[in-house]
Amino acid sequence: MTFTVIGLAIVLSRPALALSRRALADTNRDRIVTLADKKAVQDNLGMVNPTGVNALADVNQDGTISGQDLSAVVKEMGQTISRCEAADITNDGVVNYDDLNIVGNYYFQETNSVNMMADLTGDGFIDILDLAKMGGLFGCTW
């Protein structure tokens, strides 16, 4: 977390949420990009500001499920995602405190386009199961 002083205001910024493209394309979080992921996007095309499990279909995280999301899934079709890569929310190659803090910051929230990376279980809610999954992978590298 960094602090920047702009005039009389202090701007707080958090580590970037940047799961790998391959991990984002895995909309059901089963660690392989399949036709099920493609169907999840197709079934929700046009949805704006999706929440819950539907938010996981907003692959590019722009707040709208569109053809761009579908193209991203098709591009990654058949790719597998390691457990470490799937939990590395900051996409820095290691599961560490930065990733754990992000899950903690969104704890007890419904999944949406902003916090979807913290929903490691893919159940549409960020809860103790996501924290437990993250804790079990702490220190893991990919």
N, CA and C of each residue as an Amber inpcrd file, in Angstrom:
protein
   426
   0.8480000  -1.1520000   0.0000000   0.0000000   0.0000000   0.0000000
   0.9010000   1.2250000   0.0000000   0.6040000   2.1980000  -0.8320000
   1.4240000   3.4030000  -0.8970000   0.5630000   4.6320000  -0.6630000
   1.2090000   5.6750000  -0.1360000   0.5530000   6.9450000   0.0940000
   1.2170000   7.9850000  -0.7890000   0.4340000   8.8000000  -1.4470000
   0.9530000   9.8690000  -2.2860000   0.2830000  11.1710000  -1.8620000
   1.0750000  12.2080000  -1.6650000   0.5180000  13.5030000  -1.2880000
   0.3320000  14.3320000  -2.5520000  -0.9010000  14.7730000  -2.7940000
  -1.2280000  15.6100000  -3.9470000  -1.8670000  16.8750000  -3.3820000
  -1.1080000  17.9710000  -3.3840000  -1.6150000  19.2010000  -2.7670000
  -1.8310000  18.9520000  -1.2890000  -3.0460000  19.1570000  -0.8220000
  -3.3780000  18.9150000   0.5750000  -4.0570000  17.5690000   0.7790000
  -4.2280000  16.8070000  -0.2940000  -4.9010000  15.5150000  -0.1970000
  -3.8830000  14.3840000  -0.1950000  -4.1930000  13.3470000   0.5300000
  -3.3660000  12.1440000   0.5200000  -4.1440000  11.0830000  -0.2410000
  -3.5180000  10.5090000  -1.2450000  -4.1510000   9.4900000  -2.0680000
  -3.5950000   8.1390000  -1.6550000  -4.4700000   7.2230000  -1.3220000
  -4.0910000   5.8760000  -0.9090000  -4.2700000   4.9420000  -2.0880000
  -3.2460000   4.1630000  -2.3910000  -3.3990000   3.1800000  -3.4650000
  -3.0310000   1.8090000  -2.9350000  -3.7260000   0.8060000  -3.4030000
  -3.5020000  -0.5770000  -2.9900000  -2.7560000  -1.3050000  -4.0960000
  -2.1650000  -2.4700000  -3.7670000  -1.5120000  -3.2520000  -4.8130000
  -2.5040000  -3.5580000  -5.9330000  -2.0260000  -3.5560000  -7.1470000
  -2.8920000  -3.8070000  -8.3020000  -3.4890000  -5.2040000  -8.2360000
  -4.7360000  -5.3160000  -8.6550000  -5.3850000  -6.6110000  -8.7630000
  -5.1910000  -7.0690000 -10.1940000  -4.3600000  -8.0500000 -10.3730000
  -3.9610000  -8.3760000 -11.7380000  -3.7330000  -9.8580000 -11.9390000
  -4.7110000 -10.6810000 -11.6350000  -4.5570000 -12.0990000 -11.9360000
  -4.1050000 -12.2650000 -13.3770000  -3.4020000 -13.3320000 -13.6560000
  -2.9820000 -13.5770000 -15.0300000  -4.2100000 -13.7120000 -15.9290000
  -4.0450000 -13.4000000 -17.2040000  -5.1590000 -13.5290000 -18.1580000
  -5.7040000 -14.9500000 -18.1680000  -4.8180000 -15.9140000 -18.0640000
  -5.2430000 -17.3120000 -18.0710000  -6.1270000 -17.6010000 -16.8540000
  -5.7310000 -17.1060000 -15.6800000  -6.5230000 -17.3390000 -14.4680000
  -7.8700000 -16.6260000 -14.5380000  -7.9110000 -15.4280000 -15.1010000
  -9.1750000 -14.7030000 -15.2310000 -10.1300000 -15.4090000 -16.1850000
  -9.5990000 -16.0500000 -17.2090000 -10.4430000 -16.7570000 -18.1780000
 -11.0870000 -18.0000000 -17.5750000 -10.5640000 -18.4710000 -16.4630000
 -11.1190000 -19.6320000 -15.7660000 -12.2690000 -19.1600000 -14.8820000
 -13.4170000 -18.9190000 -15.4870000 -14.5280000 -18.2680000 -14.7950000
 -15.1120000 -19.0940000 -13.6560000 -14.9890000 -20.4090000 -13.6970000
 -15.5390000 -21.2310000 -12.6170000 -14.4810000 -21.6690000 -11.6070000
 -13.2590000 -21.1870000 -11.7870000 -12.1480000 -21.4040000 -10.8560000
 -11.8110000 -22.8820000 -10.6310000 -11.9840000 -23.6960000 -11.6930000
 -11.6120000 -25.1130000 -11.5750000 -10.2050000 -25.3850000 -12.0940000
  -9.4710000 -24.3280000 -12.4410000  -8.0710000 -24.3370000 -12.8420000
  -7.8200000 -24.8930000 -14.2450000  -8.8410000 -24.9010000 -15.0890000
  -8.6630000 -25.2150000 -16.5070000  -9.7260000 -24.4320000 -17.2880000
  -9.3150000 -23.8240000 -18.3920000 -10.2440000 -23.0320000 -19.2050000
 -10.9240000 -23.9860000 -20.1880000 -12.2440000 -24.1220000 -20.0420000
 -13.0050000 -25.0990000 -20.8190000 -14.2480000 -24.4630000 -21.4410000
 -15.0280000 -25.3020000 -22.1030000 -16.2910000 -24.8470000 -22.6780000
 -17.2430000 -24.3300000 -21.6040000 -17.1270000 -24.8310000 -20.3820000
 -17.9740000 -24.3390000 -19.2860000 -17.6950000 -22.8630000 -19.0080000
 -16.4300000 -22.4590000 -19.1100000 -16.0770000 -21.0520000 -18.9120000
 -16.6360000 -20.2000000 -20.0510000 -16.5390000 -20.7290000 -21.2650000
 -17.0820000 -20.0250000 -22.4300000 -18.5900000 -19.8550000 -22.2850000
 -19.2700000 -20.9070000 -21.8430000 -20.7220000 -20.8550000 -21.6640000
 -21.1100000 -19.8380000 -20.5890000 -20.3190000 -19.7460000 -19.5210000
 -20.6120000 -18.7740000 -18.4570000 -20.6040000 -17.3530000 -19.0030000
 -19.6810000 -17.0790000 -19.9120000 -19.6270000 -15.7510000 -20.5300000
 -20.8000000 -15.5810000 -21.4950000 -21.0140000 -16.5690000 -22.3590000
 -22.1010000 -16.4760000 -23.3410000 -23.4590000 -16.2800000 -22.6630000
 -23.6900000 -16.9830000 -21.5630000 -24.9770000 -16.8980000 -20.8650000
 -25.2240000 -15.5320000 -20.2340000 -24.1640000 -14.7510000 -20.0710000
 -24.2930000 -13.4540000 -19.4000000 -23.9160000 -12.2740000 -20.2840000
 -23.7820000 -12.4990000 -21.5960000 -23.4170000 -11.4130000 -22.5100000
 -24.3680000 -10.2320000 -22.3510000 -23.7990000  -9.0480000 -22.2720000
 -24.5840000  -7.8270000 -22.1480000 -24.8630000  -7.4040000 -20.7180000
 -24.5670000  -8.2580000 -19.7460000 -24.8190000  -7.9110000 -18.3510000
 -23.8780000  -6.7890000 -17.9200000 -24.4420000  -5.7850000 -17.2810000
 -23.6700000  -4.6390000 -16.7940000 -23.5830000  -4.7180000 -15.2710000
 -22.4040000  -4.4400000 -14.7390000 -22.1410000  -4.4960000 -13.2970000
 -22.5930000  -5.8190000 -12.6800000 -22.1000000  -6.9370000 -13.2160000
 -22.5060000  -8.2390000 -12.6960000 -22.0290000  -8.4420000 -11.2590000
 -22.7740000  -9.2470000 -10.5080000 -22.3990000  -9.5810000  -9.1340000
 -22.4870000 -11.0860000  -8.9390000 -21.9930000 -11.5460000  -7.8000000
 -22.0220000 -12.9680000  -7.4940000 -21.2090000 -13.7530000  -8.5050000
 -21.6140000 -14.9780000  -8.7710000 -20.8550000 -15.8090000  -9.7060000
 -20.8670000 -15.2310000 -11.1120000 -21.8710000 -14.4350000 -11.4550000
 -21.9060000 -13.8180000 -12.7840000 -20.7340000 -12.8740000 -12.9990000
 -20.2390000 -12.2510000 -11.9360000 -19.1120000 -11.3170000 -12.0590000
 -17.8570000 -12.0140000 -12.5620000 -17.7400000 -13.3090000 -12.3160000
 -16.5600000 -14.0490000 -12.7610000 -16.4920000 -14.1460000 -14.2810000
 -17.6080000 -13.8940000 -14.9670000 -17.6270000 -13.9180000 -16.4320000
 -17.1500000 -12.6010000 -17.0350000 -16.9480000 -11.5880000 -16.2180000
 -16.4130000 -10.3010000 -16.6900000 -14.8900000 -10.4080000 -16.6790000
 -14.3660000 -11.1570000 -17.6110000 -12.9520000 -11.5440000 -17.6460000
 -12.0190000 -10.3400000 -17.6890000 -12.3760000  -9.2990000 -18.4300000
 -11.4860000  -8.1350000 -18.5250000 -11.7900000  -7.0780000 -17.4640000
 -12.7260000  -7.3640000 -16.5950000 -13.0290000  -6.5440000 -15.4240000
 -13.4190000  -5.1050000 -15.7560000 -14.1630000  -4.9270000 -16.8570000
 -14.5710000  -3.5690000 -17.2210000 -16.0030000  -3.2520000 -16.7970000
 -16.6470000  -4.1730000 -16.0920000 -17.9980000  -3.9350000 -15.6030000
 -19.1000000  -4.3730000 -16.5410000 -18.7540000  -4.8820000 -17.7210000
 -19.7400000  -5.3590000 -18.6900000 -19.2570000  -6.6760000 -19.2840000
 -20.1290000  -7.6570000 -19.3260000 -19.7780000  -8.9360000 -19.9490000
 -20.0600000  -8.7960000 -21.4420000 -18.9970000  -8.8980000 -22.2380000
 -19.1020000  -8.5900000 -23.6670000 -18.3310000  -9.6010000 -24.5100000
 -18.3230000  -9.3370000 -25.7970000 -17.5650000 -10.1620000 -26.7310000
 -16.0820000 -10.1770000 -26.4200000 -15.5710000  -9.1130000 -25.8090000
 -14.1550000  -9.0880000 -25.4170000 -13.8690000 -10.1580000 -24.3760000
 -14.7990000 -10.3510000 -23.4500000 -14.6340000 -11.3910000 -22.4380000
 -14.6810000 -12.7730000 -23.0860000 -15.5930000 -12.9370000 -24.0160000
 -15.7130000 -14.2060000 -24.7300000 -14.4360000 -14.5020000 -25.5120000
 -13.9020000 -13.5110000 -26.1930000 -12.6530000 -13.6890000 -26.9490000
 -11.5010000 -14.0710000 -26.0280000 -11.4520000 -13.4670000 -24.8450000
 -10.3790000 -13.7730000 -23.8920000 -10.4460000 -15.2250000 -23.4410000
 -11.6550000 -15.7350000 -23.2180000 -11.8100000 -17.1340000 -22.8100000
 -11.4180000 -18.0580000 -23.9530000 -11.8930000 -17.7650000 -25.1550000
 -11.5730000 -18.6030000 -26.3180000 -10.0640000 -18.6530000 -26.5350000
  -9.3900000 -17.5290000 -26.3620000  -7.9340000 -17.4670000 -26.5480000
  -7.1970000 -18.3770000 -25.5650000  -7.7260000 -18.5330000 -24.3590000
  -7.0680000 -19.3410000 -23.3260000  -7.6190000 -20.7660000 -23.2360000
  -8.5340000 -21.1270000 -24.1330000  -9.1890000 -22.4270000 -24.0910000
  -8.1800000 -23.5690000 -23.9860000  -8.4190000 -24.4770000 -23.0570000
  -7.5660000 -25.6450000 -22.8680000  -6.3870000 -25.4190000 -21.9400000
  -6.1470000 -24.1810000 -21.5500000  -5.0150000 -23.8730000 -20.6700000
  -5.3320000 -24.2810000 -19.2300000  -4.3250000 -24.7790000 -18.5430000
  -4.4810000 -25.1000000 -17.1280000  -3.8140000 -24.0170000 -16.2860000
  -4.3030000 -23.8670000 -15.0840000  -3.8140000 -22.8450000 -14.1650000
  -3.3350000 -23.5510000 -12.9050000  -2.1050000 -23.2920000 -12.5000000
  -1.6040000 -23.9130000 -11.2720000  -2.3360000 -23.3260000 -10.0700000
  -2.3380000 -24.0630000  -8.9610000  -2.9860000 -23.5680000  -7.7460000
  -2.3670000 -22.2480000  -7.3130000  -1.0490000 -22.1420000  -7.4570000
  -0.3570000 -20.9110000  -7.0510000  -0.7490000 -19.7390000  -7.9420000
  -0.7740000 -19.9670000  -9.2410000  -1.1450000 -18.8960000 -10.1720000
  -2.5660000 -18.4180000  -9.8940000  -3.4590000 -19.3500000  -9.6070000
  -4.8540000 -18.9970000  -9.3510000  -5.0180000 -18.1520000  -8.0900000
  -4.1280000 -18.3210000  -7.1180000  -4.2180000 -17.5760000  -5.8550000
  -3.3490000 -16.3240000  -5.8360000  -2.5080000 -16.1350000  -6.8510000
  -1.6050000 -14.9780000  -6.9020000  -2.3490000 -13.7780000  -7.4810000
  -3.1120000 -13.1030000  -6.6460000  -3.9820000 -12.0150000  -7.0850000
  -3.1930000 -10.8580000  -7.6850000  -2.0150000 -10.5770000  -7.1500000
  -1.2120000  -9.4580000  -7.6530000  -0.3650000  -9.8390000  -8.8600000
  -0.3690000 -11.1170000  -9.2330000   0.3500000 -11.6090000 -10.4130000
   1.8440000 -11.2730000 -10.3680000   2.4320000 -11.4190000  -9.1670000
   3.8680000 -11.1530000  -9.0200000   4.6870000 -12.4300000  -8.8840000
   4.0460000 -13.5800000  -9.0780000   4.7660000 -14.8470000  -9.0710000
   4.8270000 -15.5440000  -7.7280000   4.2620000 -14.9450000  -6.6940000
   4.2860000 -15.5610000  -5.3620000   2.9900000 -15.2170000  -4.6250000
   2.4870000 -16.1760000  -3.8520000   1.3260000 -15.9310000  -2.9980000
   1.8720000 -15.4120000  -1.6720000   1.5740000 -14.1460000  -1.3570000
   2.1620000 -13.5290000  -0.1720000   1.1480000 -12.6340000   0.5430000
   1.6590000 -11.7980000   1.4680000   0.7830000 -10.9230000   2.2470000
  -0.0370000  -9.9810000   1.3770000   0.5160000  -9.5200000   0.2660000
  -0.2460000  -8.6340000  -0.6190000  -1.5230000  -9.3170000  -1.0950000
  -1.4100000 -10.5840000  -1.4740000  -2.5750000 -11.3400000  -1.9400000
  -3.5560000 -11.5900000  -0.7920000  -3.0210000 -11.9880000   0.3550000
  -3.8570000 -12.2560000   1.5260000  -4.6010000 -10.9970000   1.9690000
  -3.9290000  -9.8590000   1.9480000  -4.5690000  -8.5960000   2.3290000
  -5.7220000  -8.2490000   1.3980000  -5.5730000  -8.5400000   0.1190000
  -6.6460000  -8.2430000  -0.8340000  -7.8760000  -9.0770000  -0.5150000
  -7.6780000 -10.3690000  -0.2520000  -8.8180000 -11.2100000   0.1190000
  -9.4430000 -10.6730000   1.4030000  -8.5980000 -10.3060000   2.3690000
  -9.1030000  -9.7550000   3.6280000  -9.8690000  -8.4550000   3.4440000
  -9.4040000  -7.6010000   2.5420000 -10.0760000  -6.3220000   2.2970000
 -11.4800000  -6.4970000   1.7320000 -11.7090000  -7.5770000   0.9970000
 -13.0150000  -7.8120000   0.3900000 -13.8250000  -8.8600000   1.1490000
 -13.3470000  -9.2370000   2.3200000 -13.9950000 -10.2750000   3.1170000
 -15.4700000  -9.9540000   3.3690000 -16.2790000 -10.9650000   3.2310000
 -17.7140000 -10.9220000   3.4770000 -18.4450000 -10.0110000   2.4940000
 -17.9670000  -9.9910000   1.2520000 -18.6320000  -9.2350000   0.1920000
 -19.0650000 -10.1820000  -0.9200000 -20.1250000  -9.8000000  -1.5950000
 -20.5410000 -10.5230000  -2.7860000 -19.5460000 -10.1990000  -3.8950000
 -19.2420000 -11.1740000  -4.7210000 -18.3020000 -10.9840000  -5.8120000
 -18.8590000  -9.9840000  -6.8240000 -17.9790000  -9.0920000  -7.3190000
 -18.3460000  -8.1590000  -8.3820000 -17.1360000  -7.9700000  -9.2910000
 -17.2480000  -7.1100000 -10.2940000 -16.1630000  -6.9400000 -11.2680000
 -14.8930000  -6.3880000 -10.6430000 -14.9950000  -5.6990000  -9.5240000
 -13.8250000  -5.1170000  -8.8680000 -13.1000000  -6.1350000  -7.9990000
 -13.8320000  -6.9350000  -7.2470000 -13.2040000  -7.8300000  -6.2750000
 -13.1560000  -9.2950000  -6.6930000 -13.5110000  -9.5900000  -7.9320000
 -13.6620000 -10.9780000  -8.3680000 -12.4250000 -11.8430000  -8.1710000
 -11.2310000 -11.2410000  -8.1860000 -10.0120000 -12.0310000  -8.0310000
  -9.8870000 -12.6100000  -6.6320000 -10.5460000 -11.9940000  -5.6560000
 -10.4770000 -12.4790000  -4.2840000 -11.4050000 -13.6650000  -4.0410000
 -12.2950000 -13.9590000  -4.9850000 -13.2050000 -15.1000000  -4.8590000
 -12.4970000 -16.3400000  -5.3980000 -11.6060000 -16.8970000  -4.5970000
 -10.7780000 -18.0220000  -5.0420000 -11.5690000 -19.3060000  -5.2200000
 -12.6910000 -19.4320000  -4.5270000 -13.4920000 -20.6460000  -4.6430000
 -14.5200000 -20.5590000  -5.7650000 -14.7650000 -19.3490000  -6.2840000
 -15.7100000 -19.1880000  -7.3830000 -17.1570000 -19.3750000  -6.9890000
 -17.4740000 -19.1580000  -5.7010000 -18.8440000 -19.3680000  -5.2450000
 -19.6840000 -18.0970000  -5.1950000 -19.1150000 -16.9600000  -5.6510000
 -19.8670000 -15.7200000  -5.7040000 -19.8200000 -14.8980000  -4.4330000
 -19.0090000 -15.3310000  -3.4740000 -18.9210000 -14.6340000  -2.1970000
 -17.5040000 -14.7630000  -1.6620000 -16.9830000 -13.7240000  -1.0510000
 -15.6310000 -13.7590000  -0.4920000 -15.7690000 -13.9920000   1.0060000
 -15.2910000 -15.1460000   1.4480000 -15.5170000 -15.5430000   2.8310000
 -14.3430000 -16.3440000   3.3800000 -14.5730000 -17.0160000   4.4850000
 -13.5210000 -17.7670000   5.1660000 -12.9360000 -18.8620000   4.2770000
 -13.7190000 -19.4000000   3.3680000 -13.2120000 -20.4390000   2.4680000
 -12.1270000 -19.8820000   1.5480000 -12.2940000 -18.6420000   1.1130000
 -11.2770000 -18.0030000   0.2710000 -10.0210000 -17.7040000   1.0810000
 -10.1970000 -17.2310000   2.3150000  -9.0410000 -16.9770000   3.1840000
  -8.2870000 -18.2700000   3.4840000  -9.0260000 -19.3470000   3.7440000
  -8.3920000 -20.6350000   4.0320000  -7.6130000 -21.1440000   2.8220000
  -8.1940000 -21.0030000   1.6500000  -7.5090000 -21.4380000   0.4300000
  -6.2300000 -20.6410000   0.2300000  -6.3010000 -19.3290000   0.4380000
  -5.1260000 -18.4670000   0.3090000  -4.0710000 -18.8560000   1.3400000
  -4.4950000 -19.0720000   2.5830000  -3.5600000 -19.4340000   3.6420000
  -2.8270000 -20.7300000   3.3550000  -3.5170000 -21.6790000   2.7590000
  -2.9010000 -22.9580000   2.4300000  -1.8690000 -22.8660000   1.3240000
  -1.8890000 -21.7900000   0.5640000  -0.9520000 -21.6130000  -0.5510000
   0.0890000 -20.5350000  -0.2690000   0.0920000 -20.0020000   0.9420000
   0.9930000 -18.9050000   1.2850000   2.4530000 -19.2970000   1.0340000
   3.1740000 -18.4480000   0.3290000   4.5800000 -18.7010000   0.0060000
   4.7870000 -19.4780000  -1.2820000   3.7140000 -19.9470000  -1.8700000
   3.7740000 -20.7240000  -3.1060000   4.2220000 -19.8280000  -4.2690000
   5.0870000 -20.3380000  -5.1260000   5.5380000 -19.5840000  -6.2980000
   5.1750000 -20.3300000  -7.5740000   5.1220000 -19.5750000  -8.6640000
   4.8200000 -20.1860000  -9.9670000   5.6220000 -19.5180000 -11.0420000
